[in-house]
PDB file of C-alpha atoms and ligand atoms in Angstrom:
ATOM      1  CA  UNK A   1     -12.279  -9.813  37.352  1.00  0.00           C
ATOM      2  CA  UNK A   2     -11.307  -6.719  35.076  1.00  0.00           C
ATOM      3  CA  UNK A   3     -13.738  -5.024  33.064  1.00  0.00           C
ATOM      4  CA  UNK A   4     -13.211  -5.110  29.660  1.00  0.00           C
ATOM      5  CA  UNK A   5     -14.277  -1.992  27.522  1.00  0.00           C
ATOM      6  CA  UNK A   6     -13.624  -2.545  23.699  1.00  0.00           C
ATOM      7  CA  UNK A   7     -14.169   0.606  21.495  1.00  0.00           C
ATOM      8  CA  UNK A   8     -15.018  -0.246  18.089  1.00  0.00           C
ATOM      9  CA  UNK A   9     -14.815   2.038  14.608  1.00  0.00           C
ATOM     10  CA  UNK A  10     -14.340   1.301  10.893  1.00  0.00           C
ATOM     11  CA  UNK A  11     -11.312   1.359  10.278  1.00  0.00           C
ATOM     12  CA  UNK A  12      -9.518   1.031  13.935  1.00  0.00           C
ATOM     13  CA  UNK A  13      -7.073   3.936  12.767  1.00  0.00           C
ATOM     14  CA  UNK A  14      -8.807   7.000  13.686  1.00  0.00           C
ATOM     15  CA  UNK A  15     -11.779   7.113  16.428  1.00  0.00           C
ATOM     16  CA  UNK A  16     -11.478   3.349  18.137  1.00  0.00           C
ATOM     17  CA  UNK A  17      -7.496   4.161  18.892  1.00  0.00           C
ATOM     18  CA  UNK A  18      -8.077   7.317  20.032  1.00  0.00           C
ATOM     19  CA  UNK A  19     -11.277   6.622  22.040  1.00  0.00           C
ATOM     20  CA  UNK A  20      -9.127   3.697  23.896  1.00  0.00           C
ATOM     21  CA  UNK A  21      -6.554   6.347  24.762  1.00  0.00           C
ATOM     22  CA  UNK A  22      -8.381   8.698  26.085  1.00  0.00           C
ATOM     23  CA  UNK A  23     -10.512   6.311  27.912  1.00  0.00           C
ATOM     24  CA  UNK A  24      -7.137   4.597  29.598  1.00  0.00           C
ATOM     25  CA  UNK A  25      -5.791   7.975  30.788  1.00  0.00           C
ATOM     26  CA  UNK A  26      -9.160   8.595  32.540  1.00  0.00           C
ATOM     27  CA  UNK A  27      -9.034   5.034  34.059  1.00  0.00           C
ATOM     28  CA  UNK A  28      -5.253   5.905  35.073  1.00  0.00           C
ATOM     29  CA  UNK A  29      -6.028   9.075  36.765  1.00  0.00           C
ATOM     30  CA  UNK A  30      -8.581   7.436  39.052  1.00  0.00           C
ATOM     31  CA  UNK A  31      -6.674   4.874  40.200  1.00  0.00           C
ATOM     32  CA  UNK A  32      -8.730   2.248  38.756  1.00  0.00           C
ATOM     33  CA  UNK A  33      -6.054   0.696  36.093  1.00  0.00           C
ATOM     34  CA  UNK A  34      -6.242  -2.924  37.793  1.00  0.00           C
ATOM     35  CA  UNK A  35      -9.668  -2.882  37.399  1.00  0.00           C
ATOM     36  CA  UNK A  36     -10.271  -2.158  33.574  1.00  0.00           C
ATOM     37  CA  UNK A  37      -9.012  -3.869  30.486  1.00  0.00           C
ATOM     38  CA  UNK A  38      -9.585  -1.797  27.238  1.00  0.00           C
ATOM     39  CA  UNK A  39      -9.037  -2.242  23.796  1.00  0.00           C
ATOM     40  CA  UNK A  40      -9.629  -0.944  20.085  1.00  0.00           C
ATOM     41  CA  UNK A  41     -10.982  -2.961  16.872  1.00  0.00           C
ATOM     42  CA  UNK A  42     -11.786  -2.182  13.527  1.00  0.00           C
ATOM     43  CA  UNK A  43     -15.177  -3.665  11.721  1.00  0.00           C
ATOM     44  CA  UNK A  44     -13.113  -3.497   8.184  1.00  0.00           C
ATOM     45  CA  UNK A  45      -9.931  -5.320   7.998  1.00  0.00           C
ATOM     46  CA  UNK A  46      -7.863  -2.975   5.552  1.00  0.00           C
ATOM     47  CA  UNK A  47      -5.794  -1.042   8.272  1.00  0.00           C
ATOM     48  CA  UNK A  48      -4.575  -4.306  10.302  1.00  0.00           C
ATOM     49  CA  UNK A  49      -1.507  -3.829  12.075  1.00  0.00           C
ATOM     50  CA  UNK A  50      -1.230  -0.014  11.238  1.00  0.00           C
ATOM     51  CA  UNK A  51      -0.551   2.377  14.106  1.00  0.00           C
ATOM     52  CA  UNK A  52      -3.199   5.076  13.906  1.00  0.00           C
ATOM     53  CA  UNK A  53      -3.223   7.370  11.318  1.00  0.00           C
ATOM     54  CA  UNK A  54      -0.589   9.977  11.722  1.00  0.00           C
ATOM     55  CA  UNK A  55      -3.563  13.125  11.723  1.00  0.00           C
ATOM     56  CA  UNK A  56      -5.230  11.425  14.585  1.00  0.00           C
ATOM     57  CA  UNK A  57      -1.606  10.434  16.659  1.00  0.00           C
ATOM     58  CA  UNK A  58      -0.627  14.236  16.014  1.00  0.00           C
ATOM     59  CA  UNK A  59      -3.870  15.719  17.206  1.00  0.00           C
ATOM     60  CA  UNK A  60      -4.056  13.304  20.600  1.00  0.00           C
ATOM     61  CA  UNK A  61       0.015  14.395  20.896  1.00  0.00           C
ATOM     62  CA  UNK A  62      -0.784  17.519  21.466  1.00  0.00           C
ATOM     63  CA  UNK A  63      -3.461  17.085  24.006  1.00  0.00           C
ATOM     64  CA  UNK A  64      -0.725  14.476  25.434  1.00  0.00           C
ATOM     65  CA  UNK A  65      -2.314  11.080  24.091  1.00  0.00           C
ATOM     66  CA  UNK A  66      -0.130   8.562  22.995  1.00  0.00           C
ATOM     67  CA  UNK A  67      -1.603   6.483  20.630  1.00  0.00           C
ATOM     68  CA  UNK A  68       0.183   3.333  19.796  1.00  0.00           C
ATOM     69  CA  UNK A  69      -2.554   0.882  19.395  1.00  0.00           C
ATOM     70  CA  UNK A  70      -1.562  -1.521  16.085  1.00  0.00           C
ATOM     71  CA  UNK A  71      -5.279  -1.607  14.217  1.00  0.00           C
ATOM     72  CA  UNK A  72      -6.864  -5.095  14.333  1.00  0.00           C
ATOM     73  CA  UNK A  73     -10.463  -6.209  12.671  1.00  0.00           C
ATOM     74  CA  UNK A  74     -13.148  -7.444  15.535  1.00  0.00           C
ATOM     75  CA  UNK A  75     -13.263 -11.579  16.051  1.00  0.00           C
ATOM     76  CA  UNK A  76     -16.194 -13.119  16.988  1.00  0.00           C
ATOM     77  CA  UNK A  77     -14.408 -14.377  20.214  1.00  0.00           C
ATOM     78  CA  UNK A  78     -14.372 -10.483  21.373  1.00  0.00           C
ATOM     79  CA  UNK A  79     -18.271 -10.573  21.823  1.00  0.00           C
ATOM     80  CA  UNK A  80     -17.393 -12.937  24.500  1.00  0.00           C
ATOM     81  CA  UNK A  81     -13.950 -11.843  25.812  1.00  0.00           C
ATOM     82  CA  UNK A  82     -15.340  -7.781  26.034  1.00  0.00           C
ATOM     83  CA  UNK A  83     -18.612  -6.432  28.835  1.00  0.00           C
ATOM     84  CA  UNK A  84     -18.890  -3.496  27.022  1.00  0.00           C
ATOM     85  CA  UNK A  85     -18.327  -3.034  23.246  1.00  0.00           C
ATOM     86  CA  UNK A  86     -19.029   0.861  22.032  1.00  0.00           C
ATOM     87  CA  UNK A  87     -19.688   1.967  18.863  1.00  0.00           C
ATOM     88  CA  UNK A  88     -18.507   5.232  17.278  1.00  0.00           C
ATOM     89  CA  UNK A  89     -21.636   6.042  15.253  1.00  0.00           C
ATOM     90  CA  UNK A  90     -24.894   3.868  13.389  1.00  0.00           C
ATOM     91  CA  UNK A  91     -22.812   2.294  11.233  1.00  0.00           C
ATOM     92  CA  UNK A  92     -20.541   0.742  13.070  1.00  0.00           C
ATOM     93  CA  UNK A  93     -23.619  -0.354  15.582  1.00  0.00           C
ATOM     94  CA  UNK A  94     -25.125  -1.943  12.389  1.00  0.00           C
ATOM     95  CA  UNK A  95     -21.389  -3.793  11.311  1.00  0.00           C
ATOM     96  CA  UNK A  96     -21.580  -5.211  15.141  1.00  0.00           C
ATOM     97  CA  UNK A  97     -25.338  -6.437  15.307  1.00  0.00           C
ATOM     98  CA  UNK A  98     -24.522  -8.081  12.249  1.00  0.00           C
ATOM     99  CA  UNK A  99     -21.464  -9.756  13.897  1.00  0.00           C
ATOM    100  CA  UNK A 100     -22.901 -10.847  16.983  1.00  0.00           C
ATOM    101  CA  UNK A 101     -24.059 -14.246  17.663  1.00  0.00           C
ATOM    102  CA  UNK A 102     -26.871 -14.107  20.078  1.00  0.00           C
ATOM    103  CA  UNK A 103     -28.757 -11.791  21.642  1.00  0.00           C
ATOM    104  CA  UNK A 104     -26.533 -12.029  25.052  1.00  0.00           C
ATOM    105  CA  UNK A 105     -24.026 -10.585  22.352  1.00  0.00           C
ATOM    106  CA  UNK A 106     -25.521  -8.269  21.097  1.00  0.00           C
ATOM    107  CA  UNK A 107     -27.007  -6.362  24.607  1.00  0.00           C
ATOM    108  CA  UNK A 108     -23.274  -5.532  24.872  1.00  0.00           C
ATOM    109  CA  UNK A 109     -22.671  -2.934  22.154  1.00  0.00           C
ATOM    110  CA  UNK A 110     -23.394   0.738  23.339  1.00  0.00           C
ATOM    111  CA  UNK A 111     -23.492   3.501  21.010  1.00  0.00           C
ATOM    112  CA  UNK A 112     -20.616   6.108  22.086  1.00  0.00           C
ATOM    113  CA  UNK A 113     -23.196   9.027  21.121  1.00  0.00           C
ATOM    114  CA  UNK A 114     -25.539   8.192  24.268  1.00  0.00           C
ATOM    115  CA  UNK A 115     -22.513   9.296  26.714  1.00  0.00           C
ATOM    116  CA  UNK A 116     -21.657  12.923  25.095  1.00  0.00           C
ATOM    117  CA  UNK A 117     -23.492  15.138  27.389  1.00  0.00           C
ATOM    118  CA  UNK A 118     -21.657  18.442  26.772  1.00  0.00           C
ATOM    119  CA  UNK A 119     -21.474  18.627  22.935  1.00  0.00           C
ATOM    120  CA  UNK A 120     -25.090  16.616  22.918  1.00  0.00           C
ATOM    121  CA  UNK A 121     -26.408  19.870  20.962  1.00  0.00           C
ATOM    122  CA  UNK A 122     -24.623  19.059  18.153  1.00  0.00           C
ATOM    123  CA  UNK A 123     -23.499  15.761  18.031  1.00  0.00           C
ATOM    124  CA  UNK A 124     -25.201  12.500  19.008  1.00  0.00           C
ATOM    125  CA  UNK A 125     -22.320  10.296  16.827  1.00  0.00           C
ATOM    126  CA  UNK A 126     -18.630  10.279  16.969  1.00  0.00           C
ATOM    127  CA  UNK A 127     -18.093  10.679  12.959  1.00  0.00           C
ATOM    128  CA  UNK A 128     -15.774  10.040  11.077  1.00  0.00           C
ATOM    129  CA  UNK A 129     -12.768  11.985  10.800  1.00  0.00           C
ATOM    130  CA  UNK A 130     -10.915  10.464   7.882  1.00  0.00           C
ATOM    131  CA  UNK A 131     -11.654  12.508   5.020  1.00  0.00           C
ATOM    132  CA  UNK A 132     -11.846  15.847   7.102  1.00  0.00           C
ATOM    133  CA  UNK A 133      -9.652  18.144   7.726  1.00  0.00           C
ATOM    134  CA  UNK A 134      -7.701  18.977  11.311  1.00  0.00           C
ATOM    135  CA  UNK A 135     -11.082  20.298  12.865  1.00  0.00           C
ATOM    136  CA  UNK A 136     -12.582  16.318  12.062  1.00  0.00           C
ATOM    137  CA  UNK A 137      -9.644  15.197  14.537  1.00  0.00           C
ATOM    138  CA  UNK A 138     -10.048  18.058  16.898  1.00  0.00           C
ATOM    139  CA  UNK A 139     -13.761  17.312  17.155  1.00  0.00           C
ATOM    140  CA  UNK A 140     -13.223  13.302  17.249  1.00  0.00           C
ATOM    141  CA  UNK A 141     -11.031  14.396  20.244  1.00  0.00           C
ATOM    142  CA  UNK A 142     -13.861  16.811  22.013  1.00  0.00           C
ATOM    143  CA  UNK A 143     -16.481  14.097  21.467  1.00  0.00           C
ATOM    144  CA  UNK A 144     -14.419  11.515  22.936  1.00  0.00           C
ATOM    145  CA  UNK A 145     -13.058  13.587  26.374  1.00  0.00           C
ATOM    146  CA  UNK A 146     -16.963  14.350  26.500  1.00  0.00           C
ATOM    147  CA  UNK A 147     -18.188  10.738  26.419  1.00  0.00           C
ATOM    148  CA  UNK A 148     -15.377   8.889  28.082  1.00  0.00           C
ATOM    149  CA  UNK A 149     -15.964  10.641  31.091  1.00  0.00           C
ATOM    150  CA  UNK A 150     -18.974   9.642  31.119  1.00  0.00           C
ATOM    151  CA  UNK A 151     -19.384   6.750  30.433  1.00  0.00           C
ATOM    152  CA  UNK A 152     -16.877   5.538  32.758  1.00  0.00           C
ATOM    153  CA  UNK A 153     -18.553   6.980  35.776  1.00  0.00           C
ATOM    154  CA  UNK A 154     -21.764   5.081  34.529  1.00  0.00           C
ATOM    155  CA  UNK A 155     -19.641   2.042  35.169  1.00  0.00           C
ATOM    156  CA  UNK A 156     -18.379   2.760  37.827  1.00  0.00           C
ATOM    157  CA  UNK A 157     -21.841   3.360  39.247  1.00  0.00           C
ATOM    158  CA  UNK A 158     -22.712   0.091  37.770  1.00  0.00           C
ATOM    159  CA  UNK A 159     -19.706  -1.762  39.162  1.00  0.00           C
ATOM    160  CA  UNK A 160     -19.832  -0.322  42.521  1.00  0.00           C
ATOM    161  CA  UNK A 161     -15.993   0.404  42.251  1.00  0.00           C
TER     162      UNK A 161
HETATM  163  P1  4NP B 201     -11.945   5.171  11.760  1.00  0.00           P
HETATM  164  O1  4NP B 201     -11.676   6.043  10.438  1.00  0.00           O
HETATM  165  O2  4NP B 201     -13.112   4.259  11.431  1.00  0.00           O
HETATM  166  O3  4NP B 201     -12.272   6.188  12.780  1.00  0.00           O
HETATM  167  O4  4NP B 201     -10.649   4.418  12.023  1.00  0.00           O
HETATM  168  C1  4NP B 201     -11.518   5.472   9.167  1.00  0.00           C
HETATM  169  C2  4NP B 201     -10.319   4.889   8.828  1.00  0.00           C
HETATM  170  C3  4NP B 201     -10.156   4.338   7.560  1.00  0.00           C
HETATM  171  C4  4NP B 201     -11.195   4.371   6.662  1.00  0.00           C
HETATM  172  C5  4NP B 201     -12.405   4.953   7.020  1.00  0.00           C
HETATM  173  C6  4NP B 201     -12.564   5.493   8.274  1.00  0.00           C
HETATM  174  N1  4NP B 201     -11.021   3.858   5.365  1.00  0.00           N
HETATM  175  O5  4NP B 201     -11.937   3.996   4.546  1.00  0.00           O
HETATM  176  O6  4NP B 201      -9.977   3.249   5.076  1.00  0.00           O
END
């Protein structure tokens, strides 16, 4: 059985897209592709089908991310389809308690901010990027090498892989 990661956002444009990529090249580099299944969605519906926005797909270019995730909104059928659904900051975690349809549902969202370790000073959140300038993307990009990393050695630990 794979283990399905699903990173969630607002908009599924700018943090969710880019937290997926940067989570698969991790997954990638360790080997461990057969074992993981991981996916983006959006809590608001507005962006569906969109690649991500061109500031965030230019900003992961460069670190040599490519981002080609089309946007989708969360279904209730990915509370039971995902392990592990992470949010990018409290709102988001707020949009998915409200979603989720039992308490087994619910034990699965992690906030993204509890797996940033070296930025932890500053941030606890991944925010949002979209009315920022390039330093929103650049950080959104720092925050999400930072927790990634993390986080997948925590399941790894978990999963005994
Ligand atoms: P994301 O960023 O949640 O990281 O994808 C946003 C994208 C779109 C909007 C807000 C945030 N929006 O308001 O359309």
């Amino acid at each position: 059985m794979k283990i399905k990661v699903l990173f969630v956002c607002l908009g599924n444009i700018c943090r969710s897209p880019a937290a997926q990529g940067v989570m698969q090249r991790l997954i990638n580099e360790r080997g461990l592709a057969h074992r993981f299944e991981i996916d983006s969605a959006g809590t608001y519906s507005g962006h569906r089908g969109q690649l991500p926005d061109p500031r965030m797909r230019h900003h992961a270019s460069r670190r040599g991310y490519n981002l080609n995730h089309r946007a989708r909104p969360i279904s209730s059928d990915d509370f039971d389809l995902f392990d592990i659904i992470v949010a990018m900051d409290e709102s988001n975690r707020r949009n998915l308690i409200r979603l989720a349809a039992s308490p087994q549902q619910e034990s699965k969202i992690v906030m993204m901010g509890d797996y940033i370790v070296k930025l932890r000073a500053h941030y606890d959140y991944v925010p949002d990027p979209y009315y920022e300038g390039a330093e929103g993307f650049e950080l959104v990009l720092d925050l999400l090498e930072d927790a990634c990393g993390n986080l997948l050695d925590e399941i790894i630990t978990k999963y005994k892989l």
